[in-house]
PDB file of C-alpha atoms in Angstrom:
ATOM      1  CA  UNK A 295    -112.758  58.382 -10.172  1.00 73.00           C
ATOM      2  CA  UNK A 296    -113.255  54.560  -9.830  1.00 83.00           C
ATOM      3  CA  UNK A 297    -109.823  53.202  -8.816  1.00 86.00           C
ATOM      4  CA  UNK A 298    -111.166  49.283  -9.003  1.00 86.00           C
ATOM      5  CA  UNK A 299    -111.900  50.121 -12.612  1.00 90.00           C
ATOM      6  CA  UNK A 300    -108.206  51.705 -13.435  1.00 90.00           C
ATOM      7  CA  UNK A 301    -106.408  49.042 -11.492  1.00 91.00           C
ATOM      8  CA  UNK A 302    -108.422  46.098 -12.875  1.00 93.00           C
ATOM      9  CA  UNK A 303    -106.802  45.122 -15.630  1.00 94.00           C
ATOM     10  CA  UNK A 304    -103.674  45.514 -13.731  1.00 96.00           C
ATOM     11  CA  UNK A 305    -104.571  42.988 -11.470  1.00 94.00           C
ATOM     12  CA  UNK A 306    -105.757  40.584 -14.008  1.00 95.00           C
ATOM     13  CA  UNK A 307    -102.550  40.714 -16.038  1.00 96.00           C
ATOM     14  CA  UNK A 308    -100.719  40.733 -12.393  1.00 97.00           C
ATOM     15  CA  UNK A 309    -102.791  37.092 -11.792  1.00 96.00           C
ATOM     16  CA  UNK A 310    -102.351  35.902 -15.658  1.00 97.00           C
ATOM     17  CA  UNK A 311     -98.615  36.479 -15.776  1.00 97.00           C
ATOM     18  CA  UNK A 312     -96.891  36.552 -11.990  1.00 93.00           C
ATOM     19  CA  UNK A 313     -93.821  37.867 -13.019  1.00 95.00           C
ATOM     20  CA  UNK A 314     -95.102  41.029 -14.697  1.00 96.00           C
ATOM     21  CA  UNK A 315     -96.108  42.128 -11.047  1.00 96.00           C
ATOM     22  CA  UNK A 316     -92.457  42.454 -10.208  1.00 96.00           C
ATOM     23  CA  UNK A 317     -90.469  46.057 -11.178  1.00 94.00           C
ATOM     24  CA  UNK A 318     -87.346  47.404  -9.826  1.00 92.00           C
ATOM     25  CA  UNK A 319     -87.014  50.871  -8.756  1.00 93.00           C
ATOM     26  CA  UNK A 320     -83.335  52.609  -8.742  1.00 94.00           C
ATOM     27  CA  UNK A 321     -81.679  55.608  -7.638  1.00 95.00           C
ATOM     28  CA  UNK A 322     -78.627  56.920  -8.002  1.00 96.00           C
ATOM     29  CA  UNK A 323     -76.705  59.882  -6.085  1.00 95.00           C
ATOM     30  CA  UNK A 324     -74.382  61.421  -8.300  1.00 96.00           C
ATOM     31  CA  UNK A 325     -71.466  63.857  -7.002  1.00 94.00           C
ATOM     32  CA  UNK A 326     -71.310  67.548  -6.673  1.00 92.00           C
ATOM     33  CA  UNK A 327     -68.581  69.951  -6.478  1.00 90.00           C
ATOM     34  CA  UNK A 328     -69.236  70.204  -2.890  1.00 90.00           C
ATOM     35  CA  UNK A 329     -68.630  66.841  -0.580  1.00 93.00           C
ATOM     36  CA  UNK A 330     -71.850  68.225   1.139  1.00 94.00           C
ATOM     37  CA  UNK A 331     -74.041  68.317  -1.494  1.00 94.00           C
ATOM     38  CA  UNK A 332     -75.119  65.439  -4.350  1.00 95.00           C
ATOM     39  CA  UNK A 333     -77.443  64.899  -7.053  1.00 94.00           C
ATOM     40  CA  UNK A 334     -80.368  62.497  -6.915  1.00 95.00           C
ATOM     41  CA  UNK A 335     -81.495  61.063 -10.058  1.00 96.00           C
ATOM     42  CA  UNK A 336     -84.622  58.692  -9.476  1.00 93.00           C
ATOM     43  CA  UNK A 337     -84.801  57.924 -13.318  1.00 90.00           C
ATOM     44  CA  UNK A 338     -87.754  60.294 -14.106  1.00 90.00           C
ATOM     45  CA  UNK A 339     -86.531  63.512 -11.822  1.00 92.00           C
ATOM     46  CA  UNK A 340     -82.871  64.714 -10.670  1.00 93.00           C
ATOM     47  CA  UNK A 341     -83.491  66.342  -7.299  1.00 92.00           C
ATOM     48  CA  UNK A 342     -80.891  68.103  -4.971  1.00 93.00           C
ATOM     49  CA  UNK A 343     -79.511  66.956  -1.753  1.00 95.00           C
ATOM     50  CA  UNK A 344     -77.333  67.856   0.734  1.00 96.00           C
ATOM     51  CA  UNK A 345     -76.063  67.119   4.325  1.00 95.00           C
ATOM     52  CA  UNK A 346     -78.170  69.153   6.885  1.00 95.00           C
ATOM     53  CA  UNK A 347     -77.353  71.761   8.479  1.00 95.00           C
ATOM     54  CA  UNK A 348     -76.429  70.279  11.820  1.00 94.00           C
ATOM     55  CA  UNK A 349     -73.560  68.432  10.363  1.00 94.00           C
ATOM     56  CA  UNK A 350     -72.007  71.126   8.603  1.00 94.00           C
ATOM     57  CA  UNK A 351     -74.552  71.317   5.052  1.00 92.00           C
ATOM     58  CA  UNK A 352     -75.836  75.331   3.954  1.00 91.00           C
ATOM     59  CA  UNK A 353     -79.622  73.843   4.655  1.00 89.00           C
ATOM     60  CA  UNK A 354     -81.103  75.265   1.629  1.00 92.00           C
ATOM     61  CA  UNK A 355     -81.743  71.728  -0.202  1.00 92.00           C
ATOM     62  CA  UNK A 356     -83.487  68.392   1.266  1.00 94.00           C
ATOM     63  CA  UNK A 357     -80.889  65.883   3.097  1.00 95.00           C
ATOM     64  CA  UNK A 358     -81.324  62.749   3.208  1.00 95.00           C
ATOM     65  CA  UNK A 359     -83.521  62.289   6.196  1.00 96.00           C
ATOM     66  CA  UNK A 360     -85.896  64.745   4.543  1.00 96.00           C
ATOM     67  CA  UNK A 361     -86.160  62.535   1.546  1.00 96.00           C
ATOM     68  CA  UNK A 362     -86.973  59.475   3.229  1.00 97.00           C
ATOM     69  CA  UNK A 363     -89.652  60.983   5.539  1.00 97.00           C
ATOM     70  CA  UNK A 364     -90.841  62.650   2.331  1.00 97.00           C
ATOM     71  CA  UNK A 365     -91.367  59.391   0.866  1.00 97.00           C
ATOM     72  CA  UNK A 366     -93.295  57.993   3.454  1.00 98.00           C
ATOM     73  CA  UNK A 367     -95.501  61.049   3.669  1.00 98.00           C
ATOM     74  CA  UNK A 368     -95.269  60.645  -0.199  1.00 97.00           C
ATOM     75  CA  UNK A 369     -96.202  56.800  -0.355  1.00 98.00           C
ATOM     76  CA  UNK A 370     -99.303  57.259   2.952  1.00 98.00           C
ATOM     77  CA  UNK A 371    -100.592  60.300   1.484  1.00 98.00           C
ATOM     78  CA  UNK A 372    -100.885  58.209  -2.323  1.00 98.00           C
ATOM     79  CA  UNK A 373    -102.255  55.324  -0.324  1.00 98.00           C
ATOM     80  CA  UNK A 374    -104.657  56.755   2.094  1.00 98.00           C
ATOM     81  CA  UNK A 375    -106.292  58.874  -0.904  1.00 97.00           C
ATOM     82  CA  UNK A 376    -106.411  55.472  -3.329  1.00 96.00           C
ATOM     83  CA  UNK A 377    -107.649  53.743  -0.526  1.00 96.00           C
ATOM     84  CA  UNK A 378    -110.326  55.939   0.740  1.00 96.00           C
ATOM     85  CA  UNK A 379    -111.258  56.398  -3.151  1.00 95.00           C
ATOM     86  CA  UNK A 380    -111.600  52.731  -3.840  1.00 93.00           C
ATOM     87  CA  UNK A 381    -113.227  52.108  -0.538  1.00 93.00           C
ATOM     88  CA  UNK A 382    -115.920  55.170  -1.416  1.00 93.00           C
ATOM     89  CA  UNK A 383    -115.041  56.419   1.783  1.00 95.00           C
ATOM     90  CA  UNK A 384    -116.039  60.172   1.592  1.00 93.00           C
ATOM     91  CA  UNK A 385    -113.548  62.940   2.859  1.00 96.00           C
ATOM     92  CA  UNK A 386    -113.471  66.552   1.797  1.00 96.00           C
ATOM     93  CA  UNK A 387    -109.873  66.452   2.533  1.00 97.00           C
ATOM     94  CA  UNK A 388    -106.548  64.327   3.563  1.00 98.00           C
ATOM     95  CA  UNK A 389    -103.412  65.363   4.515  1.00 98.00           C
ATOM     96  CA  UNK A 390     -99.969  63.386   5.969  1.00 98.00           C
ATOM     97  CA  UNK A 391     -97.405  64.928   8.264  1.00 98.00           C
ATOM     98  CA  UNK A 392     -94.090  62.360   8.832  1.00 98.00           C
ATOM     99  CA  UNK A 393     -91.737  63.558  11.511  1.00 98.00           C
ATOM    100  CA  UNK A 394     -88.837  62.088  12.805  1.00 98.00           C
ATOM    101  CA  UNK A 395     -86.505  62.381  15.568  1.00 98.00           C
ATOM    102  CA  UNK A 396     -82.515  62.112  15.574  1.00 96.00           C
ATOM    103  CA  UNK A 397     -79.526  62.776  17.480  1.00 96.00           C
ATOM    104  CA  UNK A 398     -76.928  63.826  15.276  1.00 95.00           C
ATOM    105  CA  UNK A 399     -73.870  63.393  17.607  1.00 94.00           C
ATOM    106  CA  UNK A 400     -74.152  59.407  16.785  1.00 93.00           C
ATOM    107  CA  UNK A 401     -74.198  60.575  13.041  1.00 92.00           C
ATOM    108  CA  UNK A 402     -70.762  62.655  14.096  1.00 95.00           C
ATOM    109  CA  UNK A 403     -69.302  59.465  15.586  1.00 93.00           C
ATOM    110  CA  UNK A 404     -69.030  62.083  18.468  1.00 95.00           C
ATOM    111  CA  UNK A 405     -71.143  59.189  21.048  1.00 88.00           C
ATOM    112  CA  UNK A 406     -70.668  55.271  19.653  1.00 88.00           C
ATOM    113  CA  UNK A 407     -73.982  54.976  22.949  1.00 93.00           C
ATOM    114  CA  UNK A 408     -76.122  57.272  19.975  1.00 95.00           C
ATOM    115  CA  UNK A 409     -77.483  55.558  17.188  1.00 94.00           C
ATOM    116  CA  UNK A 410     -77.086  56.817  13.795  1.00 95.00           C
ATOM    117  CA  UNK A 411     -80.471  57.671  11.925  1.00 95.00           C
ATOM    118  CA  UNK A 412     -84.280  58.178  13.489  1.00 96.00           C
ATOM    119  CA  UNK A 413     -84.644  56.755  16.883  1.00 96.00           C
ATOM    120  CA  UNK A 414     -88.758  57.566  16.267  1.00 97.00           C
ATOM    121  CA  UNK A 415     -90.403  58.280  13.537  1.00 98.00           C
ATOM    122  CA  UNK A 416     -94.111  59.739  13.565  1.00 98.00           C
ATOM    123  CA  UNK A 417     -96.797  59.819  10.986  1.00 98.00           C
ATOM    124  CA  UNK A 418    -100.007  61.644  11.400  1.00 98.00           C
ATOM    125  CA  UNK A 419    -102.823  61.443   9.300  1.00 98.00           C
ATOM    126  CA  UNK A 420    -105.732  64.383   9.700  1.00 98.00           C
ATOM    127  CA  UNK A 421    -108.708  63.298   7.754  1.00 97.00           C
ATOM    128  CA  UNK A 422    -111.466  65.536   7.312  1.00 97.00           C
ATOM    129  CA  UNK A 423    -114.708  62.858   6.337  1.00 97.00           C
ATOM    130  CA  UNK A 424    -117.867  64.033   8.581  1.00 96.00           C
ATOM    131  CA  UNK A 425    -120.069  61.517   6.033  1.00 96.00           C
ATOM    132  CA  UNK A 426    -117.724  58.461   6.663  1.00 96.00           C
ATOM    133  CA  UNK A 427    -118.765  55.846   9.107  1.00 96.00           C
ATOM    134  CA  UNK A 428    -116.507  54.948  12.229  1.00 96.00           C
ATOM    135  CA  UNK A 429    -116.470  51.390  10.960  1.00 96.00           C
ATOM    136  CA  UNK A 430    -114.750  53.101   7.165  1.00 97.00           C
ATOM    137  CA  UNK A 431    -112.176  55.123   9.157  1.00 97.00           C
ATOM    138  CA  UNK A 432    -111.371  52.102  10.898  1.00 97.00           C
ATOM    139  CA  UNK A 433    -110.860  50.591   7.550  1.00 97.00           C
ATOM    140  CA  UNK A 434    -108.879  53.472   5.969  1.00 98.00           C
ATOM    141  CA  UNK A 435    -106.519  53.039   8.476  1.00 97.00           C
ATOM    142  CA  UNK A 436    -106.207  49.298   8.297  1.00 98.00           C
ATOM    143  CA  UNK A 437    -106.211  49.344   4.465  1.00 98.00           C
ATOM    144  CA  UNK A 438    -103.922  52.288   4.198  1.00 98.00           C
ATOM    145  CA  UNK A 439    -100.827  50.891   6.962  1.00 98.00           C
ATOM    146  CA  UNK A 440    -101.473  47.415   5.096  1.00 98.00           C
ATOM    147  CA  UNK A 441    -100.819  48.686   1.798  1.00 98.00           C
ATOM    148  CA  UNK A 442     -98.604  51.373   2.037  1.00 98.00           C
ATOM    149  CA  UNK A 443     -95.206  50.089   0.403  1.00 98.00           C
ATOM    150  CA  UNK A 444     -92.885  52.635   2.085  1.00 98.00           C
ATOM    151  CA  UNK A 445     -94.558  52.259   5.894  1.00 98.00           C
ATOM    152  CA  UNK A 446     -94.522  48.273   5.414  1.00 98.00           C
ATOM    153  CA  UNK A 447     -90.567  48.337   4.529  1.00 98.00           C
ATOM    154  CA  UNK A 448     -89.584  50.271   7.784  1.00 97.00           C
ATOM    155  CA  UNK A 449     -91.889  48.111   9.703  1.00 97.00           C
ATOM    156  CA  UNK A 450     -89.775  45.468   8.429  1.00 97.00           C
ATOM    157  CA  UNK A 451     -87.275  46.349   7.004  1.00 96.00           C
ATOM    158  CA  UNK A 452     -85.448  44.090   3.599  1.00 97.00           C
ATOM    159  CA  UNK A 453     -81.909  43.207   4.193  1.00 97.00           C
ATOM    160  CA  UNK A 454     -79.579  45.495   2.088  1.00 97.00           C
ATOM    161  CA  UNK A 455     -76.586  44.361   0.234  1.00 96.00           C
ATOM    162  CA  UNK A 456     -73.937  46.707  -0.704  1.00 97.00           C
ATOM    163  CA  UNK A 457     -71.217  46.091  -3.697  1.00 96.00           C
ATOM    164  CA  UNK A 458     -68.236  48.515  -3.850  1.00 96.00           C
ATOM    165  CA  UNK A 459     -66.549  48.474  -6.902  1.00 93.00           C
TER     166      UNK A 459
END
């Protein structure tokens, strides 16, 4: 698959006309019969969530902390492969693992010392490419932190407005 080729035209439109470059993405969390549980509807999928299990949720759907370290295993996984593929960088096989770590007594209000959310988050990428060089891996890795859109917004993270209405 040549990825240059596919995303060429992209870029030349991208470089022609600026402002075509620029999309919004929305989600919206929709309410269930349950205050534990809600709907997720990303525009082209509804998925299930609900609160985990260590704050009173069943644990039989994705909460929200699953969902965002899916996305970035989501987003480094996508990035690493398109990378590596428009790099020619030959691997038999590439696979993402995101973990995260939480106390969820600051998510309880039950310490105001604990911090709500991941106090560490992890991401580990286990590449199988005996052909590539050192010098590609090296390259991968730069390449695929660089561009990864999810990783590069919790390395720095936008400021977020809220409206209530």
């Amino acid at each position: 698959m040549d990825i240059r080729s596919m995303q060429k035209p992209l870029k030349e439109q991208y470089r022609r006309e600026p402002g075509s470059s620029r999309i919004t993405l929305t989600a919206k969390g929709g309410q269930t019969d349950t205050p534990l549980s809600c709907s997720v509807d990303i525009g082209r999928a509804l998925y299930q969530a609900q609160a985990h299990k260590g704050v009173g949720g069943a644990g039989t759907a994705a909460c929200s902390g699953d969902l965002l370290l899916g996305a970035l295993a989501a987003c480094a996984q996508l990035t690493c492969q398109l990378v590596a593929t428009a790099m020619g960088v030959p691997t038999k096989h590439i696979e993402v693992t995101v973990s995260g770590d939480m106390d969820l007594s600051g998510t309880l209000g039950i310490s105001k010392d604990v911090p709500v959310g991941f106090e560490a988050i992890r991401m580990k990428f286990d590449i199988d490419a005996p052909q590539a060089t050192p010098e590609q891996l090296k390259a991968l890795q730069e390449k695929t932190e660089q561009y990864c859109v999810v990783f590069q917004t919790l390395q720095s993270p936008p400021k977020i407005e809220t409206q209530w209405a």
